[in-house]
Amino acid sequence: MLTLLARSMTRASRPLLARPAGVAQEWARPLMQQQEGLPKLPVPPLQQTCERYLTVLEPLLSPEELEHTRDLLNDFLKSGVGDRLQKGLERRARKTENWLTDWWMQSAYLDSRMPVAMYTSPGVVLPRVHFKDRQGQIRFAANLIAGVLSFKKMLDNETLPVQHLGGKPLCMDQYYHVLSCCRIPGPKKDSIVNHDHHTHITVVHNFQFFILDVYNSDGTPLTVDQIYLQLEKIWNSSLQTNKEPIGILTSQHRNTWGKAYNNLIKDKTNKESVRAIEKSIFTVCLDAPLASVSDDLYYSRAAAQMLHGGGSRWNSGNRWFDKTLQFIIGEDGSCGLTYEHAPTEGPPIMYLLDYVVEYMKRTQMVRAPMIPLPMPQKLRFNITPEIKKDIESAKQNMNIMVHDLDVRAFIFSDYGKDVPKANKLSPDAYIQMAMQLAYYRMYKECCSTYESASLRMFRLGRTETIRSTTNDSFAFVKAMDDPAKQNSEKVSLLDKAITAHRAYADMAVHGQAIDRHMLGLKMVAIEDLTSLPEIFMDTAWAVAQHFNLYTSQVGCKTDCVMCLGPLVPDGYGVCYNPMDNHINFAVTAYNSCEETNASKFSRSLAEALGDMRKLLEQTPRPNI
């Protein structure tokens, strides 16, 4: 069985991947042959998952709560319920390409009715660009578009190399869902469509949408200066700023947007315009400048801009949030992107971004043939009173969300991944322990922590959860500020915590962690229409799934900042991009929650990183 996305494309219509010239022979197999050689996602042993689940709960629960859950798990195993669900999951695994992928896309994304802006769609901020004038903004956009088209050519011409992890090939399926993909709202659940073989992108400026054909009639892509001239035409024909921000409708609660969507496309002109946006390869948002802020607040403001556009007074209507990939280029030099998360994880987006950034460094304006190009088509919308009412409602709701989300992006400049590497410590695990310490210092307790791990070692693999809170991390953070503990013991506990994190991460990427397996067991019970086992109605399950720390490392060579919203109302969203000599962070929290504060957590995190370095410097480690 293919994913929902793959079902919308025949095998024959999907391009294959092969090696570029000079790449090792092991990359020579096209994607589909490569895909067939990838292993299927395993179903972990039931006893193993139950034991690991209890271990995960130990630092989160009281002894009494833990004992209650242990009794439920024993009953789950001995009653035969667990075995029946496990066998059902194993049957599904034999019959499908990946037993998890469809369930994960539905449960994590398409069934969610929360707005995609801020709640599921991450934002990425590139280093600020200083445009001398609006032509600079347009020129930057033209170079960026040419870079994405160059990347698309690698996909179409089968020259994108298959990626590897630990010498093993990774599934490349997600790369074909980055471009030409769009989420479609439904009244109860959404869907994803992939419109291959289209030759236009969407450009939006001052809330006005345009279709820009980026290929000549002979199939060759437009040159950079041809794209520049076309973007100038778009800019000059969209100078009015009093247009209805039709794109802000896509920021609504999904049920609300689903109803408004069906109402919007009743009109033939509106339907044609919406379909043109949905079928475009990607979207480019030419944003109006925001009010200036101090340099130390720039990245926070820019991160918010990428997440949601700043509200109805600014650029939130200058988006189509359902589009998988949207590049954002502000007149004030703020540049980056946002992506709708359902079809793809971050790594393919980051790989594309790295490619485009490198492409733009070497791209020069090239004189185009003096062939006049047609004016890009402006998309028309007939705004009825009902649609106008929907837009006003979307404006109000977006402004409430913008006001509620606190975004703090900062560059930790004291050191980068050089320090943990010099101490033979995993930079990722080291930063995760700093977050554990920062949280414990603020709340005197630990919490469920989510870090994303890739399952792309398996066919159609998506993600698994790395649970950074462990007995070892809890022991470390409690000891760190304990004056009775010697530094040598604190360092030893840090080593153990990092080793435990690396072991869990390795377990996760090999399909042996607990979260997706337990989701699978739960889904089998739901689809069998049997009563839900008590382990899924237990307080411990709610605690385990309540991720107060929702974290993600940015797998990117580009010196960028990534940000995402918290997963729970009283939680934090934390993204980090460790560079050699500094670390880029973005922390989010909801202002409506009195217990959380993004600025305080950011300060606590910086202090934790400083104290951990001091500890390592003051304490000789025998294994270094």
Coordinates of C-alpha atoms in Angstrom, one line a residue:
M1 CA 0.0 0.0 0.0
L2 CA 1.3 3.5 -0.9
T3 CA 1.0 6.6 1.2
L4 CA -2.0 8.9 0.6
L5 CA 0.4 11.1 -1.3
A6 CA 1.7 8.3 -3.4
R7 CA -1.7 7.1 -4.3
S8 CA -2.4 10.4 -6.2
M9 CA 0.6 9.7 -8.5
T10 CA 1.1 6.6 -10.6
R11 CA 4.5 4.8 -10.4
A12 CA 5.1 5.7 -14.1
S13 CA 4.5 9.4 -13.5
R14 CA 7.0 9.7 -10.7
P15 CA 10.6 10.5 -11.6
L16 CA 13.4 8.3 -10.5
L17 CA 16.6 9.2 -8.7
A18 CA 20.1 8.2 -9.9
R19 CA 23.7 9.2 -9.2
P20 CA 25.2 12.3 -10.7
A21 CA 28.5 12.1 -12.5
G22 CA 31.4 11.3 -10.2
V23 CA 29.2 9.9 -7.5
A24 CA 30.1 6.5 -6.1
Q25 CA 28.7 3.5 -7.9
E26 CA 26.6 2.5 -4.9
W27 CA 24.3 5.4 -5.7
A28 CA 23.7 4.2 -9.3
R29 CA 20.3 2.5 -8.7
P30 CA 17.3 4.6 -9.5
L31 CA 14.9 5.5 -6.7
M32 CA 12.3 2.8 -7.2
Q33 CA 14.9 0.1 -7.3
Q34 CA 16.5 1.7 -4.3
Q35 CA 13.1 1.8 -2.6
E36 CA 12.5 -1.8 -3.2
G37 CA 15.8 -2.6 -1.6
L38 CA 15.0 -0.7 1.6
P39 CA 13.8 -2.8 4.6
K40 CA 10.2 -2.5 5.9
L41 CA 9.6 -0.7 9.2
P42 CA 9.7 -3.5 11.8
V43 CA 7.1 -4.1 14.5
P44 CA 9.1 -4.2 17.8
P45 CA 8.5 -7.0 20.3
L46 CA 5.5 -6.3 22.5
Q47 CA 7.3 -7.2 25.8
Q48 CA 10.2 -5.0 24.8
T49 CA 8.0 -2.0 24.2
C50 CA 6.1 -2.5 27.5
E51 CA 9.3 -2.7 29.5
R52 CA 10.7 0.4 27.8
Y53 CA 7.5 2.3 28.3
L54 CA 7.8 1.7 32.1
T55 CA 11.4 2.9 32.0
V56 CA 10.3 6.1 30.2
L57 CA 7.7 6.8 32.8
E58 CA 10.0 6.4 35.8
P59 CA 11.3 10.0 36.0
L60 CA 7.8 11.3 35.2
L61 CA 5.5 9.6 37.7
S62 CA 5.3 9.0 41.5
P63 CA 6.0 5.4 42.7
E64 CA 2.3 4.8 43.3
E65 CA 1.4 6.0 39.8
L66 CA 4.1 3.8 38.3
E67 CA 2.9 0.8 40.2
H68 CA -0.6 1.3 38.9
T69 CA 0.7 1.5 35.3
R70 CA 2.8 -1.6 35.8
D71 CA -0.3 -3.5 36.9
L72 CA -2.2 -2.3 33.8
L73 CA 0.7 -3.4 31.5
N74 CA 0.9 -6.8 33.2
D75 CA -2.9 -7.3 32.6
F76 CA -2.5 -6.0 29.0
L77 CA 0.1 -8.7 28.4
K78 CA -1.4 -11.6 30.4
S79 CA -5.0 -11.1 29.2
G80 CA -4.2 -11.7 25.6
V81 CA -5.3 -8.2 24.6
G82 CA -1.8 -7.0 23.8
D83 CA -1.0 -10.2 21.9
R84 CA -4.2 -9.8 19.8
L85 CA -3.3 -6.2 18.9
Q86 CA 0.3 -7.1 18.2
K87 CA -0.7 -9.9 15.8
G88 CA -3.1 -7.4 14.0
L89 CA -0.2 -5.0 13.7
E90 CA 2.1 -7.6 12.3
R91 CA -0.5 -8.6 9.7
R92 CA -0.8 -5.0 8.6
A93 CA 3.0 -4.8 8.4
R94 CA 3.1 -7.8 6.1
K95 CA 0.4 -6.4 3.8
T96 CA 1.7 -2.8 3.5
E97 CA 4.8 -1.0 2.4
N98 CA 4.9 0.7 5.8
W99 CA 2.4 -0.1 8.5
L100 CA 2.9 3.4 10.1
T101 CA 3.0 6.0 7.4
D102 CA -0.7 6.4 6.6
W103 CA -1.7 6.3 10.2
W104 CA 1.0 8.8 11.1
M105 CA 0.0 11.3 8.4
Q106 CA -3.6 11.0 9.5
S107 CA -3.2 11.2 13.2
A108 CA -0.4 13.7 13.4
Y109 CA -1.5 16.0 10.7
L110 CA -4.6 15.5 8.5
D111 CA -7.0 14.7 11.4
S112 CA -5.8 17.7 13.4
R113 CA -8.2 20.6 13.2
M114 CA -5.8 23.2 14.6
P115 CA -4.6 25.9 12.2
V116 CA -1.4 24.8 10.4
A117 CA 0.2 28.3 10.9
M118 CA 2.1 28.1 14.2
Y119 CA 0.6 24.8 15.3
T120 CA 2.3 22.4 12.8
S121 CA 4.1 24.5 10.1
P122 CA 7.7 25.4 11.0
G123 CA 9.3 28.6 9.9
V124 CA 13.0 29.1 8.8
V125 CA 14.9 32.4 8.9
L126 CA 17.9 33.0 6.7
P127 CA 20.6 35.5 7.6
R128 CA 19.3 39.0 6.9
V129 CA 19.8 40.4 3.4
H130 CA 20.4 44.2 3.0
F131 CA 18.5 45.3 -0.1
K132 CA 19.4 48.7 -1.4
D133 CA 16.0 49.1 -3.1
R134 CA 13.0 47.1 -4.1
Q135 CA 14.9 45.9 -7.2
G136 CA 17.3 44.1 -4.7
Q137 CA 14.3 42.2 -3.2
I138 CA 13.1 41.2 -6.7
R139 CA 16.6 40.2 -7.8
F140 CA 17.0 38.1 -4.7
A141 CA 13.7 36.4 -5.4
A142 CA 14.6 35.7 -9.0
N143 CA 17.9 34.0 -8.0
L144 CA 16.1 32.0 -5.4
I145 CA 13.4 30.8 -7.9
A146 CA 16.2 29.8 -10.3
G147 CA 17.8 27.8 -7.6
V148 CA 14.7 25.9 -6.7
L149 CA 14.1 25.2 -10.4
S150 CA 17.7 23.9 -10.6
F151 CA 16.9 21.5 -7.7
K152 CA 13.7 20.4 -9.4
K153 CA 15.8 19.6 -12.5
M154 CA 17.9 17.2 -10.5
L155 CA 14.7 15.4 -9.4
D156 CA 13.3 15.3 -12.9
N157 CA 16.6 14.3 -14.5
E158 CA 17.4 11.6 -11.9
T159 CA 20.6 13.3 -10.7
L160 CA 19.8 13.8 -7.0
P161 CA 22.0 11.4 -5.0
V162 CA 20.4 9.0 -2.6
Q163 CA 21.3 10.0 0.9
H164 CA 22.9 7.6 3.4
L165 CA 23.0 7.3 7.2
G166 CA 25.7 5.1 8.7
G167 CA 26.5 3.7 5.3
K168 CA 22.8 2.7 4.7
P169 CA 20.6 4.3 2.0
L170 CA 17.7 6.4 3.1
C171 CA 14.2 6.6 1.7
M172 CA 14.0 9.5 -0.8
D173 CA 10.2 9.4 -1.2
Q174 CA 9.6 12.7 0.6
Y175 CA 11.6 14.7 -1.9
Y176 CA 8.7 14.2 -4.4
H177 CA 6.3 15.8 -2.0
V178 CA 8.2 19.0 -1.4
L179 CA 7.3 20.6 -4.7
S180 CA 3.9 20.8 -6.4
C181 CA 2.1 19.6 -3.3
C182 CA -0.8 21.2 -1.4
R183 CA -3.0 20.4 1.6
I184 CA -6.8 20.6 0.9
P185 CA -9.1 21.4 3.8
G186 CA -12.1 19.3 4.6
P187 CA -15.0 19.7 7.0
K188 CA -13.7 16.9 9.2
K189 CA -10.3 15.9 7.9
D190 CA -7.9 17.2 5.3
S191 CA -6.2 15.5 2.3
I192 CA -3.0 16.0 0.4
V193 CA -2.7 16.4 -3.4
N194 CA 0.4 16.2 -5.5
H195 CA 0.1 18.0 -8.8
D196 CA 3.0 16.9 -10.9
H197 CA 4.0 18.2 -14.3
H198 CA 2.8 21.8 -13.8
T199 CA 5.1 24.6 -15.0
H200 CA 4.1 27.6 -12.9
I201 CA 4.7 29.0 -9.4
T202 CA 2.5 31.3 -7.4
V203 CA 3.8 34.8 -6.5
V204 CA 1.9 36.9 -3.9
H205 CA 2.4 40.6 -3.3
N206 CA 0.2 43.0 -1.4
F207 CA -2.3 40.1 -0.9
Q208 CA -2.6 39.6 -4.7
F209 CA -1.8 36.3 -6.3
F210 CA -0.2 35.7 -9.6
I211 CA 0.7 32.7 -11.7
L212 CA 4.2 32.9 -13.1
D213 CA 5.1 30.3 -15.7
V214 CA 8.8 29.5 -15.1
Y215 CA 9.4 27.4 -18.2
N216 CA 9.6 28.4 -21.8
S217 CA 7.5 26.6 -24.4
D218 CA 10.4 24.3 -25.2
G219 CA 10.6 23.1 -21.6
T220 CA 13.7 25.0 -20.6
P221 CA 13.5 27.1 -17.4
L222 CA 13.4 30.8 -17.5
T223 CA 16.8 32.5 -16.9
V224 CA 17.3 34.5 -13.8
D225 CA 16.9 37.8 -15.6
Q226 CA 13.7 36.6 -17.4
I227 CA 12.3 35.7 -13.9
Y228 CA 13.4 39.1 -12.7
L229 CA 11.5 40.9 -15.5
Q230 CA 8.4 38.9 -14.8
L231 CA 8.6 39.6 -11.1
E232 CA 8.9 43.3 -11.8
K233 CA 5.7 43.1 -13.9
I234 CA 4.0 41.5 -10.9
W235 CA 5.3 44.1 -8.5
N236 CA 4.2 47.0 -10.6
S237 CA 0.7 45.6 -11.2
S238 CA 0.1 44.9 -7.5
L239 CA 0.9 48.2 -5.9
Q240 CA -2.6 48.6 -4.5
T241 CA -2.6 47.8 -0.8
N242 CA -6.3 47.8 -0.2
K243 CA -7.0 44.4 -1.5
E244 CA -8.8 41.7 0.5
P245 CA -6.3 39.3 2.1
I246 CA -7.8 36.2 0.7
G247 CA -4.8 34.1 1.8
I248 CA -5.6 34.7 5.4
L249 CA -8.4 32.2 5.1
T250 CA -5.9 29.4 5.1
S251 CA -4.7 30.3 8.6
Q252 CA -8.1 29.4 10.2
H253 CA -9.1 26.4 12.3
R254 CA -9.3 23.5 9.8
N255 CA -13.1 22.9 10.2
T256 CA -13.7 26.7 9.8
W257 CA -11.5 26.9 6.7
G258 CA -13.0 23.7 5.3
K259 CA -16.5 25.3 5.3
A260 CA -15.1 28.6 4.0
Y261 CA -13.2 26.7 1.3
N262 CA -16.3 25.0 0.0
N263 CA -18.1 28.3 0.0
L264 CA -15.2 30.0 -1.8
I265 CA -15.0 27.6 -4.6
K266 CA -18.7 27.6 -5.4
D267 CA -17.8 30.5 -7.7
K268 CA -16.2 29.4 -10.9
T269 CA -13.6 32.2 -11.0
N270 CA -12.6 31.6 -7.4
K271 CA -12.3 27.8 -8.0
E272 CA -10.0 28.3 -10.9
S273 CA -7.8 30.7 -8.9
V274 CA -7.7 28.3 -5.9
R275 CA -6.8 25.4 -8.2
A276 CA -4.0 27.4 -9.8
I277 CA -2.4 28.0 -6.4
E278 CA -2.8 24.4 -5.4
K279 CA -1.2 23.1 -8.6
S280 CA 1.8 25.5 -8.5
I281 CA 5.3 24.1 -7.9
F282 CA 5.8 26.4 -4.9
T283 CA 4.9 29.9 -3.6
V284 CA 7.0 33.0 -3.3
C285 CA 5.7 35.7 -0.9
L286 CA 7.0 39.2 -1.6
D287 CA 6.3 40.8 1.8
A288 CA 5.9 44.4 2.9
P289 CA 8.5 45.6 5.4
L290 CA 7.7 45.4 9.2
A291 CA 8.4 48.1 11.7
S292 CA 12.1 48.3 12.5
V293 CA 13.4 46.7 15.7
S294 CA 16.8 46.5 17.4
D295 CA 19.4 44.0 16.2
D296 CA 19.0 41.8 19.3
L297 CA 15.2 41.4 18.5
Y298 CA 15.6 41.0 14.8
Y299 CA 15.7 37.2 14.7
S300 CA 12.7 36.9 17.0
R301 CA 10.7 39.2 14.8
A302 CA 11.9 37.5 11.6
A303 CA 11.1 34.0 13.1
A304 CA 7.5 35.2 13.9
Q305 CA 7.3 36.6 10.4
M306 CA 8.1 33.2 8.9
L307 CA 5.7 31.4 11.2
H308 CA 2.6 33.6 10.7
G309 CA 3.3 36.8 8.9
G310 CA 2.8 39.2 11.8
G311 CA -1.0 39.4 11.8
S312 CA -3.6 40.9 9.5
R313 CA -2.0 44.4 9.5
W314 CA 1.2 43.0 8.1
N315 CA 1.8 39.9 6.0
S316 CA -0.4 37.1 7.3
G317 CA -2.7 37.6 4.3
N318 CA 0.3 37.4 2.0
R319 CA 0.4 33.6 2.3
W320 CA -1.3 30.4 1.2
F321 CA -0.6 28.3 4.3
D322 CA -1.8 25.1 2.8
K323 CA 1.0 25.2 0.2
T324 CA 3.8 22.8 1.1
L325 CA 6.6 25.2 0.4
Q326 CA 6.5 29.0 0.6
F327 CA 9.5 31.2 0.3
I328 CA 9.2 34.5 2.1
I329 CA 11.2 37.6 1.0
G330 CA 10.6 40.8 2.9
E331 CA 11.3 44.2 1.6
D332 CA 13.2 44.8 4.8
G333 CA 15.6 42.0 4.1
S334 CA 14.0 39.3 6.2
C335 CA 14.0 36.1 4.2
G336 CA 13.2 32.5 4.8
L337 CA 10.4 30.0 4.3
T338 CA 7.5 28.1 5.9
Y339 CA 6.4 24.6 5.0
E340 CA 3.2 22.7 5.6
H341 CA 4.4 19.6 7.6
A342 CA 2.0 16.9 6.5
P343 CA 3.8 15.6 3.3
T344 CA 7.4 15.9 4.5
E345 CA 9.7 16.2 7.4
G346 CA 12.4 18.9 7.8
P347 CA 15.5 17.1 6.3
P348 CA 14.3 17.3 2.6
I349 CA 13.3 20.9 3.1
M350 CA 16.7 21.7 4.7
Y351 CA 18.6 19.8 1.9
L352 CA 16.8 21.9 -0.7
L353 CA 17.5 25.1 1.3
D354 CA 21.2 24.3 1.5
Y355 CA 21.3 23.7 -2.2
V356 CA 19.5 26.9 -3.1
V357 CA 21.7 29.0 -0.8
E358 CA 24.8 27.6 -2.4
Y359 CA 23.3 28.1 -5.9
M360 CA 22.5 31.7 -5.2
K361 CA 26.1 32.4 -4.2
R362 CA 27.3 31.5 -7.7
T363 CA 24.4 32.8 -9.7
Q364 CA 24.9 35.8 -11.9
M365 CA 22.4 37.8 -14.0
V366 CA 22.6 36.4 -17.5
R367 CA 21.2 38.3 -20.5
A368 CA 18.1 36.6 -21.7
P369 CA 17.0 36.3 -25.3
M370 CA 15.0 39.3 -26.3
I371 CA 11.8 37.3 -26.6
P372 CA 8.8 39.1 -25.0
L373 CA 7.2 37.1 -22.3
P374 CA 3.5 37.3 -21.6
M375 CA 2.3 39.2 -18.5
P376 CA 1.9 36.8 -15.6
Q377 CA -1.7 36.0 -14.9
K378 CA -3.3 37.7 -12.0
L379 CA -5.7 35.5 -10.1
R380 CA -9.2 36.9 -9.6
F381 CA -11.4 36.4 -6.6
N382 CA -15.1 37.4 -6.4
I383 CA -15.6 38.4 -2.8
T384 CA -19.2 37.9 -1.7
P385 CA -20.5 39.3 1.6
E386 CA -20.2 35.8 3.1
I387 CA -16.6 35.4 2.0
K388 CA -15.9 38.9 3.3
K389 CA -17.3 37.8 6.6
D390 CA -15.0 34.7 6.6
I391 CA -12.0 36.9 5.9
E392 CA -12.8 39.3 8.8
S393 CA -13.2 36.3 11.1
A394 CA -9.9 34.9 9.9
K395 CA -8.2 38.3 10.6
Q396 CA -9.5 38.4 14.1
N397 CA -8.5 34.8 14.9
M398 CA -5.0 35.2 13.4
N399 CA -4.4 38.4 15.4
I400 CA -5.4 36.6 18.6
M401 CA -2.9 33.7 17.7
V402 CA -0.1 36.2 16.8
H403 CA -0.6 38.0 20.1
D404 CA -0.6 34.7 22.1
L405 CA 2.6 33.3 20.6
D406 CA 5.8 34.5 22.2
V407 CA 8.8 33.9 19.9
R408 CA 12.3 34.4 21.2
A409 CA 15.1 33.6 18.7
F410 CA 18.7 34.1 19.8
I411 CA 22.2 33.2 18.8
F412 CA 24.2 31.6 21.6
S413 CA 27.6 32.9 20.7
D414 CA 29.8 31.6 23.6
Y415 CA 30.5 28.4 21.7
G416 CA 29.0 25.9 19.3
K417 CA 29.3 22.2 18.7
D418 CA 33.1 22.6 18.9
V419 CA 33.0 22.3 22.7
P420 CA 31.0 19.0 23.1
K421 CA 33.0 17.5 20.2
A422 CA 36.3 18.5 21.8
N423 CA 35.0 16.6 24.9
K424 CA 34.0 13.6 22.7
L425 CA 30.3 14.2 23.5
S426 CA 27.4 14.2 21.0
P427 CA 26.5 17.8 20.3
D428 CA 22.8 16.9 19.9
A429 CA 22.7 15.0 23.2
Y430 CA 24.7 17.7 24.9
I431 CA 22.2 20.4 23.9
Q432 CA 19.3 18.2 24.9
M433 CA 20.8 17.8 28.4
A434 CA 21.2 21.6 28.5
M435 CA 17.4 21.9 27.8
Q436 CA 16.7 19.3 30.5
L437 CA 18.8 21.4 33.0
A438 CA 17.2 24.7 32.0
Y439 CA 13.7 23.2 32.4
Y440 CA 14.5 21.6 35.8
R441 CA 16.0 24.8 37.2
M442 CA 12.8 26.7 36.3
Y443 CA 10.2 24.1 37.4
K444 CA 12.1 21.7 39.9
E445 CA 10.8 18.8 37.9
C446 CA 11.4 17.1 34.6
C447 CA 8.8 16.7 31.8
S448 CA 8.1 14.6 28.7
T449 CA 10.4 15.7 26.0
Y450 CA 10.0 15.1 22.3
E451 CA 12.9 15.1 19.8
S452 CA 12.3 14.0 16.3
A453 CA 14.2 11.0 14.8
S454 CA 14.1 10.0 11.2
L455 CA 12.8 6.6 10.2
R456 CA 14.0 7.0 6.6
M457 CA 16.2 4.0 6.9
F458 CA 13.0 2.2 6.2
R459 CA 10.7 2.3 3.1
L460 CA 8.4 5.3 3.3
G461 CA 9.7 6.1 6.8
R462 CA 8.6 9.3 8.6
T463 CA 9.6 9.9 12.2
E464 CA 9.9 8.4 15.7
T465 CA 10.2 10.1 19.0
I466 CA 13.5 10.4 20.9
R467 CA 12.5 10.8 24.6
S468 CA 15.3 12.9 26.0
T469 CA 14.0 12.7 29.6
T470 CA 15.5 9.6 31.1
N471 CA 16.5 8.4 34.6
D472 CA 20.0 9.4 33.7
S473 CA 19.1 12.9 32.5
F474 CA 17.0 13.3 35.7
A475 CA 20.0 12.3 37.9
F476 CA 22.3 14.7 36.1
V477 CA 20.0 17.8 36.4
K478 CA 19.3 17.1 40.1
A479 CA 23.0 16.8 40.8
M480 CA 24.1 19.8 38.8
D481 CA 23.1 22.4 41.5
D482 CA 23.6 20.1 44.5
P483 CA 26.6 21.5 46.5
A484 CA 27.0 18.1 48.1
K485 CA 28.0 16.6 44.8
Q486 CA 31.6 16.7 43.5
N487 CA 32.3 18.0 40.0
S488 CA 33.7 14.6 39.1
E489 CA 30.4 13.0 39.9
K490 CA 28.5 15.7 38.0
V491 CA 30.6 15.1 34.9
S492 CA 30.1 11.3 35.3
L493 CA 26.4 11.8 35.4
L494 CA 26.5 14.1 32.4
D495 CA 28.4 11.3 30.5
K496 CA 25.8 8.7 31.5
A497 CA 22.9 11.0 30.5
I498 CA 24.5 11.7 27.1
T499 CA 25.2 8.0 26.6
A500 CA 21.6 7.1 27.4
H501 CA 20.3 9.8 25.0
R502 CA 22.5 8.4 22.2
A503 CA 21.3 4.9 22.9
Y504 CA 17.6 5.9 22.8
A505 CA 18.3 7.9 19.5
D506 CA 19.9 4.8 18.0
M507 CA 16.9 2.7 19.1
A508 CA 14.6 5.2 17.5
V509 CA 16.2 5.4 14.1
H510 CA 16.2 1.6 13.9
G511 CA 12.5 1.4 14.6
Q512 CA 12.7 0.1 18.1
A513 CA 11.4 3.0 20.2
I514 CA 8.0 3.0 21.9
D515 CA 5.9 5.8 20.6
R516 CA 5.0 4.7 17.1
H517 CA 4.6 1.1 18.2
M518 CA 2.1 2.1 20.9
L519 CA 0.3 4.3 18.4
G520 CA 0.0 1.3 16.1
L521 CA -1.4 -0.9 18.8
K522 CA -4.0 1.8 19.6
M523 CA -4.9 2.2 16.0
V524 CA -5.5 -1.5 15.6
A525 CA -7.8 -1.4 18.6
I526 CA -9.7 1.5 17.1
E527 CA -10.0 0.0 13.6
D528 CA -11.2 -3.3 15.1
L529 CA -13.9 -1.4 16.9
T530 CA -13.0 -3.0 20.2
S531 CA -12.8 -1.2 23.5
L532 CA -9.6 0.8 24.0
P533 CA -7.2 -1.0 26.4
E534 CA -6.9 0.6 29.8
I535 CA -3.2 1.5 29.2
F536 CA -4.4 4.2 26.8
M537 CA -6.9 5.7 29.3
D538 CA -4.4 5.6 32.1
T539 CA -3.1 8.9 33.5
A540 CA 0.4 7.8 32.8
W541 CA -0.4 7.7 29.1
A542 CA -1.6 11.3 29.2
V543 CA 1.5 12.4 31.1
A544 CA 3.8 10.5 28.6
Q545 CA 2.1 12.2 25.6
H546 CA 2.0 15.7 27.1
F547 CA 5.3 17.0 25.7
N548 CA 6.1 20.2 27.6
L549 CA 9.4 20.3 25.6
Y550 CA 8.9 19.9 21.9
T551 CA 12.3 20.0 20.3
S552 CA 14.0 19.7 16.9
Q553 CA 17.5 20.0 15.7
V554 CA 17.9 21.7 12.3
G555 CA 19.8 19.4 10.0
C556 CA 21.1 22.2 7.9
K557 CA 24.5 23.5 6.8
T558 CA 23.1 27.0 6.3
D559 CA 23.4 29.4 9.3
C560 CA 19.7 29.6 9.7
V561 CA 17.2 29.8 12.5
M562 CA 14.2 27.4 12.6
C563 CA 11.1 27.8 14.8
L564 CA 7.9 26.0 15.6
G565 CA 5.1 26.4 18.0
P566 CA 4.7 24.5 21.3
L567 CA 2.9 21.1 21.1
V568 CA 0.9 21.7 24.3
P569 CA -0.7 24.9 25.8
D570 CA 1.7 24.9 28.8
G571 CA 4.8 23.9 26.8
Y572 CA 7.7 25.2 24.8
G573 CA 8.8 24.7 21.2
V574 CA 12.6 24.7 20.9
C575 CA 14.6 24.5 17.7
Y576 CA 18.3 24.6 17.6
N577 CA 20.9 24.7 14.8
P578 CA 24.4 23.9 16.2
M579 CA 27.1 25.6 14.1
D580 CA 30.8 25.2 14.8
N581 CA 31.2 28.2 17.0
H582 CA 27.7 29.2 17.9
I583 CA 24.2 27.8 18.3
N584 CA 21.0 29.3 16.8
F585 CA 18.0 28.8 19.0
A586 CA 14.3 29.7 18.7
V587 CA 12.0 29.2 21.7
T588 CA 8.2 29.7 21.6
A589 CA 5.6 29.7 24.3
Y590 CA 2.0 30.9 24.7
N591 CA 1.4 34.1 26.5
S592 CA -1.9 32.8 27.7
C593 CA -0.1 30.3 29.9
E594 CA 1.1 31.9 33.1
E595 CA 3.5 29.0 33.8
T596 CA 5.6 29.4 30.6
N597 CA 7.8 32.2 29.5
A598 CA 10.0 32.0 26.3
S599 CA 12.4 34.7 27.4
K600 CA 13.0 33.1 30.8
F601 CA 13.5 29.7 29.3
S602 CA 16.0 31.2 26.8
R603 CA 18.0 32.8 29.6
S604 CA 17.9 29.5 31.6
L605 CA 19.1 27.6 28.5
A606 CA 22.0 30.0 27.9
E607 CA 23.0 29.7 31.6
A608 CA 22.8 25.9 31.5
L609 CA 25.1 25.8 28.4
G610 CA 27.5 28.2 30.2
D611 CA 27.5 26.1 33.4
M612 CA 28.0 22.8 31.5
R613 CA 31.0 24.2 29.7
K614 CA 32.5 25.5 33.0
L615 CA 31.9 22.1 34.6
L616 CA 33.8 20.4 31.8
E617 CA 36.7 22.9 31.9
Q618 CA 37.1 22.6 35.7
T619 CA 36.9 18.8 35.7
P620 CA 39.5 16.5 34.0
R621 CA 37.8 13.6 32.2
P622 CA 39.9 10.5 32.1
N623 CA 38.5 9.4 28.7
I624 CA 39.5 12.6 26.9

